[in-house]
XYZ file of C-alpha atoms in Angstrom:
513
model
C -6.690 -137.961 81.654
C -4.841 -138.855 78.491
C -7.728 -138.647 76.051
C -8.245 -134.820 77.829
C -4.596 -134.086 76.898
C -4.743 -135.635 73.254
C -7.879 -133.331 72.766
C -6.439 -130.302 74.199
C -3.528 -130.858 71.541
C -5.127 -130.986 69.025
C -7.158 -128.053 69.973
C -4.020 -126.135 70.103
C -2.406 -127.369 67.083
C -5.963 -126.429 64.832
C -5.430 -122.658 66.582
C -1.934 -122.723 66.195
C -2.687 -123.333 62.394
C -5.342 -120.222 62.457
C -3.493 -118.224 64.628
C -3.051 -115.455 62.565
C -6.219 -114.869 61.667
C -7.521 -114.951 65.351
C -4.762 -112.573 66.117
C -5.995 -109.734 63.588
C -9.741 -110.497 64.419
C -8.937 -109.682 68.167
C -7.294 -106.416 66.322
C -10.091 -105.883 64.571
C -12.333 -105.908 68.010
C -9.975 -103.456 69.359
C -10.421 -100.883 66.763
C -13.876 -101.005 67.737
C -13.098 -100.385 71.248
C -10.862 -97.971 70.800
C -13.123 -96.144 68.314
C -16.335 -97.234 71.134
C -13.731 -94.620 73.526
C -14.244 -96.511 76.210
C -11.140 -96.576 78.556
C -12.533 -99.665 80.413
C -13.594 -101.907 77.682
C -10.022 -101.020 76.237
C -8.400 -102.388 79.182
C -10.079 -105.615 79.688
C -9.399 -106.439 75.934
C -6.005 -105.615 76.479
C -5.265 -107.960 79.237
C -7.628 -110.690 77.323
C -4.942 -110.393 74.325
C -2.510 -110.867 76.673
C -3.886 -113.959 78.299
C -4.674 -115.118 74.564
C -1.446 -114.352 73.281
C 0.675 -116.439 75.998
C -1.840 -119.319 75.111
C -1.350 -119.259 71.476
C 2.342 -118.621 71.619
C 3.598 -120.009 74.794
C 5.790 -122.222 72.789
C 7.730 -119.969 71.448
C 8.391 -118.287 74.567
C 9.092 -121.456 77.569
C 8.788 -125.268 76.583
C 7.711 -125.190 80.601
C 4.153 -124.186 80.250
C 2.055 -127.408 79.204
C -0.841 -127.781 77.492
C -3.312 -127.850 80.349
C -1.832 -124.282 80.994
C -1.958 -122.911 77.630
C -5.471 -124.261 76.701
C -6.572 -122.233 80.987
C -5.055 -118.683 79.502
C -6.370 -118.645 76.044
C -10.478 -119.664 78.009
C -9.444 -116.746 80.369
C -8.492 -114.628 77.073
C -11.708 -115.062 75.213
C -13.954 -114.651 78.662
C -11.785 -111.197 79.132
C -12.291 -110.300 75.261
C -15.884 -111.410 75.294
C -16.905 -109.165 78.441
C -15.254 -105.985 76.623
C -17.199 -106.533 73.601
C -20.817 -107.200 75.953
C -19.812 -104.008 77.689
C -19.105 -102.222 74.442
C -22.546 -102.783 73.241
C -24.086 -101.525 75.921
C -25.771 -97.561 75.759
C -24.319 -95.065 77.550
C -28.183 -93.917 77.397
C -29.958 -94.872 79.826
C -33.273 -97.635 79.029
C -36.300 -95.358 77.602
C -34.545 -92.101 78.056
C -34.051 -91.146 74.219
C -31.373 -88.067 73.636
C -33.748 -86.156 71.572
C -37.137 -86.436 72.637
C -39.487 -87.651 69.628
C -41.116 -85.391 66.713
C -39.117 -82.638 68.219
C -36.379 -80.437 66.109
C -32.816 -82.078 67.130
C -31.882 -78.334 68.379
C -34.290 -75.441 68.578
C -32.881 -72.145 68.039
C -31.341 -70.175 70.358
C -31.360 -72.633 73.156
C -28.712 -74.682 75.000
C -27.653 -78.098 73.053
C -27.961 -80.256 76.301
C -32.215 -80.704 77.468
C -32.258 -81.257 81.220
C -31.958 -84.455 82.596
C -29.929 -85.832 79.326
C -27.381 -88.480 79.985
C -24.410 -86.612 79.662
C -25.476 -84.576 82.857
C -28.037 -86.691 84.557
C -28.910 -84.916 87.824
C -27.059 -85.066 90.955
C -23.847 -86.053 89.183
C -20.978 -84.460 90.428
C -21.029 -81.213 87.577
C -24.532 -80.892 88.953
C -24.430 -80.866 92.637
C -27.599 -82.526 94.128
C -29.928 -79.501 96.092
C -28.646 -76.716 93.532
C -29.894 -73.613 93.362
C -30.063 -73.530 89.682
C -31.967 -76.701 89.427
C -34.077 -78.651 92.001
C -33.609 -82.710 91.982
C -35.104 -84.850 90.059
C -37.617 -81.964 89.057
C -37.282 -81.618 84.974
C -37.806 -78.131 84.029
C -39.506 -79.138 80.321
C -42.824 -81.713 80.007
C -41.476 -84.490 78.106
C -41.956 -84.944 74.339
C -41.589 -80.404 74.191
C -38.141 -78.550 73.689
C -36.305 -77.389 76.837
C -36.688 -74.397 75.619
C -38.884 -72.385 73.450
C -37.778 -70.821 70.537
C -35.869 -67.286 70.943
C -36.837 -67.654 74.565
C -33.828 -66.576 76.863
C -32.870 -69.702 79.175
C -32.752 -67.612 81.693
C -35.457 -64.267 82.236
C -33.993 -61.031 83.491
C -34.457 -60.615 86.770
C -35.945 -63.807 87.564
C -34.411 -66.237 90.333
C -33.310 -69.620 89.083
C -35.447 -71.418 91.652
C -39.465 -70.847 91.906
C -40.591 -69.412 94.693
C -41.652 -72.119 97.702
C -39.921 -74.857 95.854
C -37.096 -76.998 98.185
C -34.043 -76.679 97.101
C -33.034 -79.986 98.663
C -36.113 -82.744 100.564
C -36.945 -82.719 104.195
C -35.044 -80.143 105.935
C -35.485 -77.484 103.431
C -39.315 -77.969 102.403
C -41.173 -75.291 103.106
C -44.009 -77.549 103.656
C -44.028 -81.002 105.506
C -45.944 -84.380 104.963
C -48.745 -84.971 107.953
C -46.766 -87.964 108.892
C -43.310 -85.547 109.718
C -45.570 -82.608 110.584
C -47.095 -84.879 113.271
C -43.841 -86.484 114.505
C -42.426 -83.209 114.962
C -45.220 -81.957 117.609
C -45.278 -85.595 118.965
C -41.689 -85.810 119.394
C -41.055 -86.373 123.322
C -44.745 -87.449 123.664
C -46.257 -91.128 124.262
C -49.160 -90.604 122.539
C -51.474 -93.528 122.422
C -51.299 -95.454 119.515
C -53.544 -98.837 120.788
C -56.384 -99.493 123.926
C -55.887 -99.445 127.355
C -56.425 -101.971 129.117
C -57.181 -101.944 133.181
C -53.663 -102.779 133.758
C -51.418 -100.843 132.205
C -48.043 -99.559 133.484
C -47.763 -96.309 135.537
C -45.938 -94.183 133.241
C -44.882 -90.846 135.883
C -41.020 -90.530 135.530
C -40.589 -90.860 139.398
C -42.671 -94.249 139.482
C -41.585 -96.606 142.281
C -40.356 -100.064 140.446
C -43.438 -101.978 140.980
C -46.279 -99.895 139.854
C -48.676 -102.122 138.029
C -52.308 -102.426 139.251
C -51.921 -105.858 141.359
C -54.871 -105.353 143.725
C -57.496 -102.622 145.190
C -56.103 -103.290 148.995
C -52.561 -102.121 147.936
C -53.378 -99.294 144.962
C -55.968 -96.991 143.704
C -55.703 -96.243 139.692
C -56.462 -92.469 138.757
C -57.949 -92.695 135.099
C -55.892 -89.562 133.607
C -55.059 -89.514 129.559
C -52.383 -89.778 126.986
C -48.794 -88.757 128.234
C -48.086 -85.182 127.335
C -51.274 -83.901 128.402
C -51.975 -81.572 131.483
C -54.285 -84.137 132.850
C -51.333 -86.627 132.707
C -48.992 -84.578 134.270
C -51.656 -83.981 137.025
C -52.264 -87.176 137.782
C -48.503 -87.850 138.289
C -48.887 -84.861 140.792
C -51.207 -86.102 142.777
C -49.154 -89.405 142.975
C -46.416 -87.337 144.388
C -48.951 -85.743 146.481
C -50.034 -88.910 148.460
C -46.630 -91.307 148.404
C -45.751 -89.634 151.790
C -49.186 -90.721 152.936
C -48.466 -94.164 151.852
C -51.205 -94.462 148.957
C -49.935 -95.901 145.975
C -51.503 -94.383 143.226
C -51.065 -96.025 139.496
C -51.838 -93.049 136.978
C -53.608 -95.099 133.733
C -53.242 -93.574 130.436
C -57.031 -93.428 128.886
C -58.122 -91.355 125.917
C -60.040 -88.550 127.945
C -62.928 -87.658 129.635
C -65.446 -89.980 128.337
C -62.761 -93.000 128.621
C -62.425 -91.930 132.141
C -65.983 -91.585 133.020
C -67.330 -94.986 131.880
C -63.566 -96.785 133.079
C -64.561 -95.500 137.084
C -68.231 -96.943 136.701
C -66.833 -100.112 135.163
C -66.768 -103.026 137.711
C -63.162 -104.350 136.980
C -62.069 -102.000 140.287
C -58.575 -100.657 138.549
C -59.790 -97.150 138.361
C -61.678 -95.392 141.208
C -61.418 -92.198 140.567
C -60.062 -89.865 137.402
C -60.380 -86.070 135.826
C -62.445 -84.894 133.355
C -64.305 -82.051 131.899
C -67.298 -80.198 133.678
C -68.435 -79.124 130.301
C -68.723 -82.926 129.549
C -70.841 -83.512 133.163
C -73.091 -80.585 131.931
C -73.862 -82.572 128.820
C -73.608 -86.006 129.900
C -76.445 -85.544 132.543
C -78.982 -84.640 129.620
C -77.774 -86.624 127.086
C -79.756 -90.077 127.330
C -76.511 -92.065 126.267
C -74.618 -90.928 129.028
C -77.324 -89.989 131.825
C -77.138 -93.377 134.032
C -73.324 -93.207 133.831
C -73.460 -89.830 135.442
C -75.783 -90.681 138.000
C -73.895 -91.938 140.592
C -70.324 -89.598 139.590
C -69.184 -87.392 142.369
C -67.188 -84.501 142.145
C -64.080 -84.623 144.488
C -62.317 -81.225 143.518
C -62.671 -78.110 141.282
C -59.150 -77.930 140.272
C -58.131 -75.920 137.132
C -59.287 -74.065 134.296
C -59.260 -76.099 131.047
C -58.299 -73.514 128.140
C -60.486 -73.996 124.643
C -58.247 -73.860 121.951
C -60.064 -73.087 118.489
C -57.019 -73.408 115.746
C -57.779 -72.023 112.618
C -56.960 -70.777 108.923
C -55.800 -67.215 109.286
C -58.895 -66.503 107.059
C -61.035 -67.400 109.842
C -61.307 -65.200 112.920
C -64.587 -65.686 114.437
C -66.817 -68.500 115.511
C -69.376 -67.744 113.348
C -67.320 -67.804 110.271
C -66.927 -72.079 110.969
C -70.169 -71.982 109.034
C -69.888 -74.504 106.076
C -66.153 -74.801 107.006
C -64.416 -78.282 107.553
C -63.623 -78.949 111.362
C -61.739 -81.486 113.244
C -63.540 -82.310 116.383
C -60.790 -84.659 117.362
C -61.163 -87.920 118.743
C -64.916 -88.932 119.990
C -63.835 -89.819 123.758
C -61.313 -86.730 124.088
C -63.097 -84.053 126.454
C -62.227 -81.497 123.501
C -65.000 -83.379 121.084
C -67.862 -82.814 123.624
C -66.597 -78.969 123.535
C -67.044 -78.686 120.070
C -70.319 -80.911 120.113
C -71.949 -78.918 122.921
C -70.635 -75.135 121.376
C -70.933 -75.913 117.613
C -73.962 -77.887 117.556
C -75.648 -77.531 121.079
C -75.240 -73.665 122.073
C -74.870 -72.081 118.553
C -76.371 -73.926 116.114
C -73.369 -73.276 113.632
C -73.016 -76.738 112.738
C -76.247 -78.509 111.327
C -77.252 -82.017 111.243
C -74.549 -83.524 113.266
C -73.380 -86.337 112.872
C -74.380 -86.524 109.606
C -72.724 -83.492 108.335
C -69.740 -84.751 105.765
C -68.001 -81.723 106.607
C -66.888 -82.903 110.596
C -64.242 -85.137 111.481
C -63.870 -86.867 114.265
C -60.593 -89.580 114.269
C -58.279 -87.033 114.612
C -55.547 -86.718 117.168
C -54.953 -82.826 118.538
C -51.476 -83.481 116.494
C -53.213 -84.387 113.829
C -56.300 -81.803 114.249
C -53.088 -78.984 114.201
C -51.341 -80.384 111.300
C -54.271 -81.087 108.993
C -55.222 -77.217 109.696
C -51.597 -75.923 109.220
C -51.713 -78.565 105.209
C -55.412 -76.895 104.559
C -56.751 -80.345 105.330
C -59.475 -78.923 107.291
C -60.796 -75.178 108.183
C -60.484 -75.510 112.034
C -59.973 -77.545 115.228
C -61.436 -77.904 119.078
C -59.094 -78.739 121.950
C -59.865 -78.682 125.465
C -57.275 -78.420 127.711
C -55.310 -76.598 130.500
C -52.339 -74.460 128.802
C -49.944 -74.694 127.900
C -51.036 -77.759 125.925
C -47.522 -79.407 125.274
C -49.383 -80.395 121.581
C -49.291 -76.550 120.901
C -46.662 -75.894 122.299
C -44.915 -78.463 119.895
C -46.125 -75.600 117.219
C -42.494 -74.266 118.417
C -40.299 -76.546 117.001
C -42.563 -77.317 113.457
C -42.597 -73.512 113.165
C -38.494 -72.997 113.549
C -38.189 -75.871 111.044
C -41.163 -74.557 108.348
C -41.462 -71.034 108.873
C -44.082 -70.795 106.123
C -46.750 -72.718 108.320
C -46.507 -70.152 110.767
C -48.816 -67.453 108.661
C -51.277 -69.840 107.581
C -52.958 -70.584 110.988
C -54.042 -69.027 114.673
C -55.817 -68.958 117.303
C -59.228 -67.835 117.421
C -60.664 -65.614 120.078
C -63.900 -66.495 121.646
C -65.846 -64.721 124.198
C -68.985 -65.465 126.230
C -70.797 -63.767 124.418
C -70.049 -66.258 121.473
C -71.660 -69.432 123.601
C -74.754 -66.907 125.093
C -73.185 -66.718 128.098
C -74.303 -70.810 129.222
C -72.970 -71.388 133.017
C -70.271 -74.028 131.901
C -67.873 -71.852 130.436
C -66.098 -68.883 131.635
C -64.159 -66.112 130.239
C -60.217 -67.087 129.800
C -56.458 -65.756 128.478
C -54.094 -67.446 126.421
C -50.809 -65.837 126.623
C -47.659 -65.546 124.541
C -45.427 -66.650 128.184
C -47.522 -70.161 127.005
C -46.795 -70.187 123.302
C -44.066 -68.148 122.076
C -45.712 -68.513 118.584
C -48.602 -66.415 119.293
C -48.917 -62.871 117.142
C -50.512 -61.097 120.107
C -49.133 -61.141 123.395
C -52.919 -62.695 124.880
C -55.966 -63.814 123.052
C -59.477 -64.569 124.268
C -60.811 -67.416 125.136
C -63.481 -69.786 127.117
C -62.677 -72.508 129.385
C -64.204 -74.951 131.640
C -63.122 -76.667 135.071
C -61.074 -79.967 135.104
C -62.833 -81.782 137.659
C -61.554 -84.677 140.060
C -64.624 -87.151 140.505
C -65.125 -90.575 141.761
C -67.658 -93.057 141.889
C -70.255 -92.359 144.401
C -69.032 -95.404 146.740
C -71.709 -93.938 149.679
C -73.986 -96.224 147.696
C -72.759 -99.471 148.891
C -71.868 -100.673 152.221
C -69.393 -103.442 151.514
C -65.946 -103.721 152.740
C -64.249 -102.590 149.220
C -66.516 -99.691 149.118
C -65.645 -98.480 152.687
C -61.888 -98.844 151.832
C -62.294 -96.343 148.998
C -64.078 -93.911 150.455
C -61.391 -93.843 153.273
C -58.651 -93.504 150.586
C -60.178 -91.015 148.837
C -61.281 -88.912 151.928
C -57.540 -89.048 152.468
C -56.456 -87.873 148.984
C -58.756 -84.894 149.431
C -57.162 -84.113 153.043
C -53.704 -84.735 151.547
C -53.968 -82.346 148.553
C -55.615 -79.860 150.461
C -52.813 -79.486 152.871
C -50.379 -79.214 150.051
C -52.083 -76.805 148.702
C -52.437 -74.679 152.255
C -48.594 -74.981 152.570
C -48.237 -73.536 148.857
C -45.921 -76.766 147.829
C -47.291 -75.834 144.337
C -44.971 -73.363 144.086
C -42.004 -75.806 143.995
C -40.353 -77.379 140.974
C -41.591 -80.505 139.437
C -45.047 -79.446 140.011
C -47.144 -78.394 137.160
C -48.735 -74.480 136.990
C -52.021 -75.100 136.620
C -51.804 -75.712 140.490
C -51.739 -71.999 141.099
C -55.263 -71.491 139.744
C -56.849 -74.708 142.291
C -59.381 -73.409 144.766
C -59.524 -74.763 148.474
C -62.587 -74.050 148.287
C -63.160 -76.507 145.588
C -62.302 -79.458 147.477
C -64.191 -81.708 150.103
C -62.784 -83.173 152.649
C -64.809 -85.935 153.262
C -66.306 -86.687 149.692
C -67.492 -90.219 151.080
C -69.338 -89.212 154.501
């Protein structure tokens, strides 16, 4: 401790002796700063001095302070010092941004002394208000290494608005075009659209479920093999589990991806789904397709229910089937119901589409939110959806169109007639109304649909004791909904509107016998 304090002296004794010229080079450094005009820098060498000062000099002003003391404030001085003359040395520029771009005149005539995007007014400082008019963000208004403005060029046209046509004035909210990621959140906002497989046991999604409502065993439930939430066939099957709870069936509505998911999920073995919706177009070509034929054979139809709306979104450039020639066109996803529609119309009935699937031009991974926003981006020409409307994925095209306006002129729905798929037997002649989408131009359009069917397995076929149970539970679904139907419970809230359009006539009462 003593040979710290002898060193310390004489430390303070050699500045003591050079004092003076320590104080004028700390003088000196504070011309610089002051010339440097920078307020901060000014202040931190100000209160270094200080702190230096009562080091050098702290005899002359208390015999208290000891050395320890003196030797703390002049260390603190020369840190304080030092950090003003680091920060004094630093740009105001920032890295790689010159003032002046290169090889370019310093000021060309007749045009403002301040390029865009120069330090002094870097955007989104406060002078420059971020999502101005005048200037969009981040956007320079001059290539680099060019003036800002050519010579005797006005900075500003006559006549001529300050911000380009279609250009946002600020990101997100005021784009007058979205991303496909925020274009499809928007239309599946409030949907559970399936992002991963289902398995057999998945969770009964209705909002009314009863607490347990997982598939536990075939004595105690029967699983309906329905589709994504936010789909009418969803919503059905939810329906009929309203339907039959006062008959004491438990039925556990499974999310699947559609009609071909359904199909091959109630001729699978594992017993979780015995019966399910799907598309009578898809029957029609499953029973001549060889892929499909022996899992058709032993389907039965339970019910004709509804009419299942084809919805062919397109470019307002196209407005007739037969201009999808050479176009690009979403089929959607292969085991949705709407693919087969588009398989068994574009390629099947009309020929429109060659050499499919090897035609580059077809897609066939897209969801219907997807399919509608890569039409609305000019991603593809067209898209093919199958389903009873209003289709809550179109009817999403509400809320993207009262957020983007602009979107709303560059697609629509296409008519299409009988006449367009030579009349075949599997399709009949339909409306889409503006009462189902608001965003429609015309208060109805054409269209062709095709029944949603309720089928089962054909459980006649066996004569085990499982295969008796079924065929009593389903022989009292088909009872049940019928005499829903005769009392005209449809009508009642809760219950979706395609119910209005069932036929008794469609049903059978005793599917099994």
């Amino acid at each position: 401790m003593e040979m710290l304090e002898r060193v310390l002296i004489k430390f303070l004794e050699s500045v003591k002796e050079y004092s003076f010229p320590v104080l004028m080079a700390v003088i000196f450094l504070l011309i610089i700063i002051i010339v440097g005009n920078n307020k901060s820098n000014l202040l931190i060498t100000l209160v270094g001095i200080a702190f230096l000062a009562s080091g050098l000099f702290a005899p002359m002003i208390s015999e208290k302070i000891d050395n320890i003391g003196r030797f703390f404030a002049i260390f603190v001085g020369c840190v304080l010092i030092g950090i003003a003359l680091f920060g004094s040395r630093i740009p105001s520029q920032p890295p790689n941004t010159p003032s002046q771009p290169p090889n370019t005149p310093s000021q060309p005539p007749n045009t403002p002394s301040q390029p865009p995007n120069t330090p002094s007014q870097p955007p989104n400082t406060p002078s420059q208000p971020p999502n101005t008019p005048s200037q969009p963000p981040n956007t320079p208004s001059q290539p680099p290494n060019t003036p800002s403005q050519p010579p005797n060029t006005p900075s500003q046209p006559p006549n001529t608005p300050s911000q380009p046509p279609n250009t946002p004035s600020q990101p997100f909210s005021g784009q007058s075009i979205p991303s496909l990621a925020e274009c499809v959140d928007i239309i599946n906002r409030g949907m559970n659209e399936p992002s991963k497989p289902f398995g057999p046991l998945e969770h009964d999604n209705c909002s009314d479920r009863s607490p347990s409502s997982v598939f536990s065993g075939w004595e105690d439930n029967i699983g309906l093999a329905a589709a994504y939430q936010g789909t009418t066939y969803y919503d059905i099957g939810c329906d009929i589990k309203k339907i039959m709870r006062p008959y004491g069936i438990n039925i556990i509505v499974q999310e699947t991806e559609g009609s071909e998911d359904n199909i091959r999920k109630v001729r699978s073995p594992d017993k979780a789904y015995s019966f399910g919706l799907i598309q009578g177009d898809f029957i029609q070509w499953a029973r001549v397709n060889p892929e499909f034929k022996n899992i058709v054979d032993k389907i039965k139809p339970l019910a004709s229910l509804y009419d299942q709306e084809i919805h062919l979104f397109a470019k307002k450039s196209i407005n007739n089937i037969d201009e999808l020639k050479d176009k690009r066109i979403s089929y959607g996803k292969m085991k949705f119901g709407g693919h087969y529609s588009a398989v068994n119309i574009l390629n099947n009935i009309t020929g429109i589409v060659k050499n499919y699937p090897n035609n580059n031009l077809i897609s066939e991974n897209e969801t219907p939110a997807e399919g509608i926003c890569k039409v609305l981006l000019d991603e593809v020409d067209a898209m093919f959806y199958t389903g009873g409307a209003p289709v809550l994925s179109f009817k999403k095209l509400e809320d993207l169109f009262g957020k983007y306006p602009s979107l709303k002129d560059k697609a629509h729905l296409v008519s299409l007639t009988p006449n367009d798929v030579s009349n075949s037997p599997e399709y009949s002649p339909a409306k889409i109304s503006k009462s189902q989408y608001s965003w429609l131009d015309k208060e109805q359009i054409s269209t062709l649909s095709t029944k949603a069917i309720l089928f089962t397995y054909d459980f006649r076929s066996e004569g085990d004791q499982y295969h008796k149970y079924r065929c009593d539970q389903l022989n009292d679904i088909t009872n049940g909904i019928q005499n829903w139907l005769n009392n005209n419970n449809y009508l009642g809230e809760g219950f979706h509107s395609k119910w209005s359009e069932v036929k008794d006539g469609g049903l059978w009462k005793k599917p099994c016998r």
